[in-house]
Structure formats: structure tokens, C-alpha cells
Short mmCIF file of C-alpha atoms in Angstrom, two decimals:
data_model
loop_
_atom_site.label_atom_id
_atom_site.label_comp_id
_atom_site.label_asym_id
_atom_site.label_seq_id
_atom_site.Cartn_x
_atom_site.Cartn_y
_atom_site.Cartn_z
CA MET A 1 42.39 58.82 -4.40
CA PHE A 2 38.97 59.46 -5.93
CA ILE A 3 40.38 62.12 -8.27
CA THR A 4 43.23 59.83 -9.35
CA SER A 5 40.82 56.97 -10.02
CA LEU A 6 38.52 59.30 -11.95
CA LEU A 7 41.33 60.68 -14.11
CA SER A 8 42.78 57.23 -14.76
CA GLY A 9 39.34 55.88 -15.62
CA ALA A 10 38.66 58.82 -17.93
CA ILE A 11 41.78 58.03 -19.94
CA GLN A 12 41.20 54.27 -19.97
CA CYS A 13 37.51 54.63 -20.91
CA GLY A 14 38.09 57.49 -23.32
CA THR A 15 40.99 56.08 -25.32
CA SER A 16 38.85 53.80 -27.49
CA VAL A 17 36.62 56.78 -28.32
CA LEU A 18 39.71 58.90 -28.95
CA TYR A 19 40.88 56.52 -31.66
CA GLY A 20 37.40 56.66 -33.16
CA ILE A 21 37.55 60.47 -33.22
CA TYR A 22 41.02 60.39 -34.78
CA GLY A 23 39.81 58.02 -37.47
CA GLU A 24 36.62 59.89 -38.24
CA THR A 25 38.51 63.19 -38.31
CA VAL A 26 40.73 61.86 -41.09
CA THR A 27 37.69 60.51 -42.93
CA GLU A 28 35.69 63.71 -42.69
CA ARG A 29 38.69 65.82 -43.69
CA VAL A 30 38.44 64.23 -47.16
CA GLY A 31 34.73 65.03 -47.39
CA VAL A 32 33.20 61.71 -46.35
CA ILE A 33 31.02 60.92 -43.33
CA ASN A 34 31.34 57.38 -42.01
CA LEU A 35 28.56 56.56 -39.60
CA GLY A 36 29.93 53.03 -39.83
CA THR A 37 32.74 53.97 -37.43
CA GLU A 38 30.90 51.93 -34.80
CA GLY A 39 31.08 48.91 -37.11
CA CYS A 40 34.81 49.43 -37.71
CA MET A 41 35.44 49.63 -33.98
CA VAL A 42 33.50 46.49 -33.09
CA VAL A 43 35.13 44.55 -35.95
CA GLY A 44 38.50 45.74 -34.67
CA ALA A 45 37.59 44.62 -31.15
CA LEU A 46 36.68 41.10 -32.26
CA ALA A 47 39.60 40.76 -34.67
CA ALA A 48 42.07 41.82 -31.97
CA TYR A 49 40.50 39.56 -29.38
CA VAL A 50 40.35 36.45 -31.55
CA CYS A 51 43.88 36.93 -32.88
CA THR A 52 45.28 37.56 -29.40
CA TYR A 53 43.50 34.47 -28.07
CA HIS A 54 44.91 32.18 -30.76
CA THR A 55 48.39 33.65 -31.13
CA GLU A 56 48.96 35.08 -27.63
CA SER A 57 50.32 38.16 -29.39
CA PRO A 58 48.43 41.39 -28.62
CA LEU A 59 50.53 43.27 -31.18
CA LEU A 60 49.43 40.87 -33.91
CA GLY A 61 45.89 41.33 -32.62
CA ILE A 62 46.18 45.10 -33.06
CA LEU A 63 47.42 44.58 -36.63
CA MET A 64 44.46 42.32 -37.42
CA ALA A 65 42.11 44.90 -35.90
CA ALA A 66 43.48 47.59 -38.21
CA ILE A 67 43.11 45.30 -41.22
CA GLY A 68 39.53 44.36 -40.28
CA GLY A 69 38.51 47.98 -39.77
CA GLY A 70 40.23 48.97 -43.00
CA VAL A 71 38.34 46.33 -44.99
CA LEU A 72 34.98 47.47 -43.62
CA ALA A 73 35.87 51.10 -44.30
CA LEU A 74 36.94 50.14 -47.84
CA LEU A 75 33.48 48.68 -48.41
CA HIS A 76 31.99 51.98 -47.28
CA ALA A 77 34.37 53.85 -49.61
CA ILE A 78 33.47 51.67 -52.60
CA LEU A 79 29.78 52.33 -52.07
CA VAL A 80 29.90 56.08 -51.39
CA ILE A 81 32.85 57.09 -53.58
CA GLY A 82 32.76 54.53 -56.36
CA ARG A 83 28.99 53.99 -56.57
CA LYS A 84 27.84 57.42 -55.25
CA ALA A 85 25.55 55.88 -52.64
CA ASN A 86 24.01 58.02 -49.92
CA GLN A 87 26.72 58.40 -47.29
CA LEU A 88 24.45 58.51 -44.24
CA ALA A 89 22.39 55.48 -45.24
CA THR A 90 25.48 53.53 -46.28
CA GLY A 91 27.25 54.34 -43.02
CA LEU A 92 24.33 53.02 -40.99
CA THR A 93 24.29 49.87 -43.10
CA ILE A 94 28.01 49.36 -42.52
CA MET A 95 27.49 49.86 -38.80
CA PHE A 96 24.79 47.19 -38.59
CA LEU A 97 26.83 44.88 -40.82
CA GLY A 98 29.75 45.13 -38.39
CA LEU A 99 27.53 44.59 -35.36
CA GLY A 100 25.75 41.61 -36.89
CA LEU A 101 28.90 40.01 -38.27
CA THR A 102 30.76 40.23 -34.96
CA SER A 103 27.77 38.97 -32.99
CA PHE A 104 27.66 35.88 -35.20
CA LEU A 105 31.40 35.22 -35.41
CA GLY A 106 32.14 36.09 -31.79
CA GLN A 107 29.65 33.74 -30.10
CA GLN A 108 32.26 31.14 -29.14
CA TYR A 109 34.58 33.76 -27.64
CA VAL A 110 32.14 35.20 -25.10
CA SER A 111 33.59 34.80 -21.58
CA VAL A 112 36.85 33.35 -22.95
CA SER A 113 39.73 34.96 -21.06
CA ILE A 114 42.95 36.38 -22.53
CA ASP A 115 45.96 38.14 -21.06
CA GLY A 116 45.98 41.00 -23.55
CA LEU A 117 47.90 44.21 -22.89
CA SER A 118 49.03 45.09 -19.39
CA MET A 119 49.77 48.40 -17.72
CA ILE A 120 53.27 49.78 -18.31
CA PRO A 121 54.27 52.35 -15.69
CA ILE A 122 56.76 54.93 -16.96
CA PRO A 123 59.58 55.39 -14.45
CA VAL A 124 59.60 58.69 -12.55
CA LEU A 125 56.60 60.11 -14.46
CA SER A 126 54.19 57.53 -13.02
CA GLY A 127 55.20 58.67 -9.54
CA ILE A 128 53.94 62.24 -10.00
CA PRO A 129 51.17 62.89 -7.44
CA VAL A 130 47.58 62.63 -8.72
CA ILE A 131 48.26 62.80 -12.47
CA GLY A 132 51.21 60.40 -12.60
CA THR A 133 49.19 57.22 -12.25
CA ALA A 134 46.43 58.52 -14.51
CA LEU A 135 48.68 59.56 -17.39
CA PHE A 136 51.73 57.35 -17.13
CA ASN A 137 50.55 53.99 -15.78
CA GLN A 138 48.57 52.85 -18.80
CA ASP A 139 48.69 50.29 -21.60
CA ILE A 140 50.72 50.78 -24.75
CA LEU A 141 47.71 51.84 -26.85
CA VAL A 142 47.05 54.73 -24.48
CA TYR A 143 50.62 55.92 -24.95
CA VAL A 144 50.29 55.51 -28.71
CA SER A 145 47.16 57.67 -28.61
CA TYR A 146 49.24 60.44 -27.02
CA ILE A 147 51.81 60.22 -29.82
CA LEU A 148 49.25 59.79 -32.58
CA CYS A 149 47.83 63.25 -31.95
CA PRO A 150 50.96 65.21 -33.02
CA LEU A 151 51.61 62.69 -35.79
CA LEU A 152 48.17 63.25 -37.30
CA CYS A 153 48.55 67.01 -36.89
CA TYR A 154 51.85 66.84 -38.74
CA LEU A 155 50.34 64.65 -41.47
CA LEU A 156 47.29 66.84 -42.02
CA PHE A 157 48.84 70.30 -41.63
CA LYS A 158 52.56 69.98 -42.44
CA THR A 159 52.78 67.55 -45.36
CA ARG A 160 51.81 67.68 -49.02
CA LEU A 161 49.62 64.60 -48.60
CA GLY A 162 47.79 66.25 -45.71
CA LEU A 163 47.24 69.39 -47.76
CA LEU A 164 45.76 67.32 -50.56
CA LEU A 165 43.54 65.37 -48.16
CA ARG A 166 42.16 68.56 -46.62
CA ALA A 167 41.75 70.20 -50.02
CA THR A 168 39.74 67.19 -51.17
CA GLY A 169 37.31 67.83 -48.33
CA GLU A 170 36.99 71.48 -49.33
CA ASP A 171 36.82 71.42 -53.14
CA GLU A 172 37.65 68.33 -55.18
CA GLU A 173 37.75 70.35 -58.41
CA VAL A 174 40.73 72.33 -57.11
CA VAL A 175 42.53 69.07 -56.28
CA PHE A 176 41.78 67.70 -59.73
CA ALA A 177 43.05 70.91 -61.36
CA TYR A 178 46.22 70.57 -59.29
CA GLY A 179 46.82 67.21 -60.96
CA ALA A 180 45.89 64.90 -58.08
CA ASN A 181 43.15 62.29 -57.99
CA PRO A 182 40.48 63.33 -55.44
CA LYS A 183 38.76 59.94 -55.65
CA LEU A 184 41.97 58.12 -54.69
CA LEU A 185 42.61 60.60 -51.88
CA ARG A 186 39.12 59.96 -50.54
CA TYR A 187 39.74 56.21 -50.59
CA ILE A 188 42.97 56.75 -48.65
CA GLY A 189 41.25 58.96 -46.07
CA VAL A 190 38.30 56.62 -45.51
CA VAL A 191 40.38 53.44 -45.24
CA LEU A 192 42.98 55.07 -42.99
CA GLY A 193 40.20 56.43 -40.79
CA GLY A 194 38.62 52.98 -40.52
CA MET A 195 41.93 51.42 -39.53
CA ILE A 196 42.57 53.98 -36.79
CA SER A 197 39.03 53.62 -35.45
CA ALA A 198 39.39 49.83 -35.35
CA ILE A 199 42.46 50.16 -33.13
CA GLY A 200 40.15 51.89 -30.67
CA GLY A 201 38.03 48.76 -30.65
CA ALA A 202 41.16 46.70 -30.06
CA GLN A 203 42.09 48.86 -27.06
CA LEU A 204 38.64 48.28 -25.60
CA ALA A 205 38.83 44.49 -26.00
CA ILE A 206 42.43 43.51 -25.24
CA ALA A 207 43.57 46.37 -22.99
CA TYR A 208 40.63 47.86 -21.09
CA THR A 209 38.19 44.97 -20.57
CA HIS A 210 40.24 41.87 -21.55
CA THR A 211 37.01 40.27 -22.65
CA TRP A 212 34.61 39.98 -25.54
CA ILE A 213 30.86 40.47 -25.42
CA GLU A 214 28.32 41.14 -28.13
CA ASN A 215 28.13 44.84 -29.15
CA MET A 216 30.86 45.71 -26.67
CA THR A 217 31.53 49.11 -28.25
CA ASN A 218 28.06 50.14 -27.02
CA GLY A 219 27.71 53.26 -29.18
CA ARG A 220 31.29 54.51 -28.86
CA GLY A 221 31.64 54.80 -32.63
CA ILE A 222 28.52 56.93 -32.89
CA ILE A 223 29.77 59.11 -30.02
CA ALA A 224 33.10 59.46 -31.84
CA VAL A 225 31.36 60.69 -34.99
CA ALA A 226 29.45 63.26 -32.95
CA LEU A 227 32.52 64.40 -31.01
CA VAL A 228 34.43 65.16 -34.19
CA VAL A 229 32.33 68.33 -34.24
CA LEU A 230 33.39 69.13 -30.66
CA ALA A 231 37.01 68.62 -31.71
CA GLY A 232 36.56 71.10 -34.54
CA TYR A 233 37.78 68.44 -37.03
CA HIS A 234 41.21 68.78 -35.44
CA PRO A 235 43.18 65.88 -33.83
CA LYS A 236 44.68 68.14 -31.15
CA LYS A 237 41.26 68.90 -29.71
CA ALA A 238 40.01 65.32 -29.97
CA MET A 239 41.24 64.41 -26.48
CA ILE A 240 38.85 66.91 -24.92
CA GLY A 241 35.78 65.20 -26.28
CA ALA A 242 37.10 61.67 -25.71
CA TYR A 243 38.05 62.30 -22.10
CA ILE A 244 34.76 64.08 -21.37
CA PHE A 245 32.99 60.90 -22.43
CA GLY A 246 35.52 58.68 -20.66
CA GLY A 247 35.36 60.76 -17.49
CA ALA A 248 31.59 60.60 -17.38
CA GLN A 249 31.72 56.85 -17.87
CA ALA A 250 34.39 56.44 -15.19
CA LEU A 251 32.34 58.59 -12.83
CA GLN A 252 29.26 56.43 -13.14
CA LEU A 253 31.34 53.29 -12.52
CA LEU A 254 32.95 54.85 -9.43
CA LEU A 255 29.58 55.96 -8.07
CA GLN A 256 28.18 52.47 -8.54
CA ALA A 257 31.23 50.96 -6.81
CA GLN A 258 30.74 53.29 -3.82
CA GLY A 259 27.09 52.31 -3.53
CA VAL A 260 25.60 55.70 -4.32
CA HIS A 261 21.83 55.35 -4.25
CA ILE A 262 21.06 56.46 -7.77
CA SER A 263 19.32 54.30 -10.34
CA THR A 264 21.78 52.26 -12.41
CA PHE A 265 19.97 53.33 -15.56
CA ILE A 266 20.42 57.01 -14.70
CA LEU A 267 24.11 56.46 -14.01
CA GLN A 268 24.50 54.71 -17.36
CA MET A 269 23.05 57.81 -19.01
CA PHE A 270 25.86 60.03 -17.63
CA PRO A 271 28.43 59.58 -20.44
CA TYR A 272 25.89 60.27 -23.16
CA LEU A 273 24.26 63.15 -21.29
CA PHE A 274 27.65 64.81 -20.75
CA THR A 275 28.42 64.37 -24.45
CA ILE A 276 25.13 65.93 -25.50
CA CYS A 277 25.74 68.91 -23.21
CA ALA A 278 29.25 69.38 -24.59
CA LEU A 279 27.94 69.27 -28.15
CA PHE A 280 25.17 71.72 -27.28
CA PHE A 281 27.63 74.36 -26.10
CA ALA A 282 30.29 73.75 -28.75
CA SER A 283 28.54 72.78 -31.97
CA ARG A 284 27.46 76.27 -33.06
CA LYS A 285 31.05 77.52 -32.87
CA LYS A 286 32.60 74.42 -34.42
CA VAL A 287 30.25 74.03 -37.38
CA GLN A 288 32.17 76.70 -39.27
CA ALA A 289 35.18 74.37 -39.33
CA MET A 290 33.23 71.70 -41.21
CA PRO A 291 34.80 70.85 -44.60
CA ALA A 292 32.80 72.30 -47.47
CA GLU A 293 32.13 68.91 -49.07
CA LEU A 294 30.51 67.70 -45.84
CA LYS A 295 28.18 70.69 -45.80
CA LYS A 296 27.02 69.72 -49.30
CA ILE A 297 26.31 66.16 -48.14
CA ILE A 298 24.33 67.30 -45.10
CA GLU A 299 22.38 69.88 -47.09
CA SER A 300 21.51 67.38 -49.82
CA SER A 301 20.41 64.82 -47.20
CA ALA A 302 18.25 67.43 -45.47
CA ASN A 303 16.60 68.43 -48.74
CA SER A 304 15.93 64.89 -49.93
#
């Protein structure tokens, strides 16, 4: 029972982060770092929550979340691609803009209840011992996250568009010589990444918690940016990092529920401590997978 609850909690807690990793992976593949992923996620959470509350349609709420995250990511793209602003500083600004904007606009929705998305057990599969409930008794956005992984892999590694997106992150001059527009491809990558990340915020608000509170993402966007390294900039490996974080978070909630005599503050550190440990052991191997354009950005930021 404990293992089943832990696995189920890992998936439920980790799915919002998983969408953030997916989104940031697409963004970084085109040679842009978006530290504003946190802002996109929290904007997506509020947009989904407000829309679901007023329309009673979670699907429309998810659509509005994607639009909201895309708009915020577009602002980031305009600044860093169009105006050549510092990507790290701009990303932080976008993050705080999203947090401040949602705190102001979401005041009247705190503690307002919605139905949101419910669990949908898959016949037969949900009855598998231990893993059945964890994997196949989840909300629709969890199932979409399963499907999104092979879809993104196909997009990035099996299509012409994906080849161009990845090439843009490696050497934009080669893309330009090929006859494509690297600036446009970067816009596409950043906006698409922001939209995917925002759906993670929607999952958190209308599927996992069914509530809205100020700064409800609580650093998940920043964790997602960090875990892109653990995933080796590859969607297929993104689930590992997301579920490590989700599992650690689920563990601390289960320990609290069972009355384990450990400080609440220490338990709340678990997800972030696990993430740091995972990054410590994986980052040196994964850094070689970093797109060349990202290395230039990091090196220039370190030298400035």
C-alpha cells in the first residue's frame, strides 16, 4: 500500500514538473535558456483555474493555460531574440513578472473550489498489482504526458522541423546557409516550450490540487530548468528527473501523514535535496549534450 501510494504520488506530483522539462527541453534545443519557465507555469495554473471556474470546462482551461504561457514565452523571445537582451536576466524578470501578475490577478480566486479534472481509471491496466493504480488511475493530463514523450521525440529527431530546431541550437549559421530562418525557428521553440510548460501549471491547479494559491508552483519551473540537464536535453529521459522530484515530494507528504517525528521544514527540503543529489551525479556526464549555442550563452554570462 505504501509503495503504491508513493508511486502514484510521484506521478501526480511529478507530472507538472515533467511538462516544464518537456517545454524547457524544446526551448533549449533551439539555443535559448528560459529561466522564466516558472512564470509560464504559474500563469498557466491561474489561467486554467480561472477559465475552469467560469466555464466549468477543464479542457478550455487547459487551452487558456497554453495561450497564457505562450504569450509570456513570446515576451521572453522578443527580448532575447529580437532585442538581444541577456537571456538569464530576462528569464528571471519574466519569472517574477509571472509570479507578481498571478498574485495580483488571482487574489479573488484563493480558496474558491472547482471540480477540475478527475481520475480516469483505464480498464484492466488499472487493476495490475502495485503499478496499475499508480500508472493507470490518473487524470487525462498525466496520460497526455505519457504520449507527449514519444511525440516530442518524433518531432525533434524524425522530422525536418525537428532537425532545423536542433540545428539552430547548435549553429545558426548552418541553418541560415541551408535557407531557413534561425530567428523564426527560435521564436517557434521558445513559444512552444512556454505553452507546454504552462500546461504543467494547469495540471497542478485543476488536476492535482483543485485549488489556487499564490505562487502555487513553488519553484517547480526552476527545478524543471535544472532537470533538463539530468534529462540530457532529451524528452525520453525527462520522466526520470520529474518522477525523482515527484517521488521525493510524495514521500515527504506520506511521512507527514504517518506522523513521522521529523521537522516539517526538513521534510519539505526532501524534493529539492533529492534533485540536487541527482544533478550532482549526472551533470558532468550530461553537460556534453548541451547545445553549442547554450554553451556560448553560459560562457559569455560567466565572463561578463
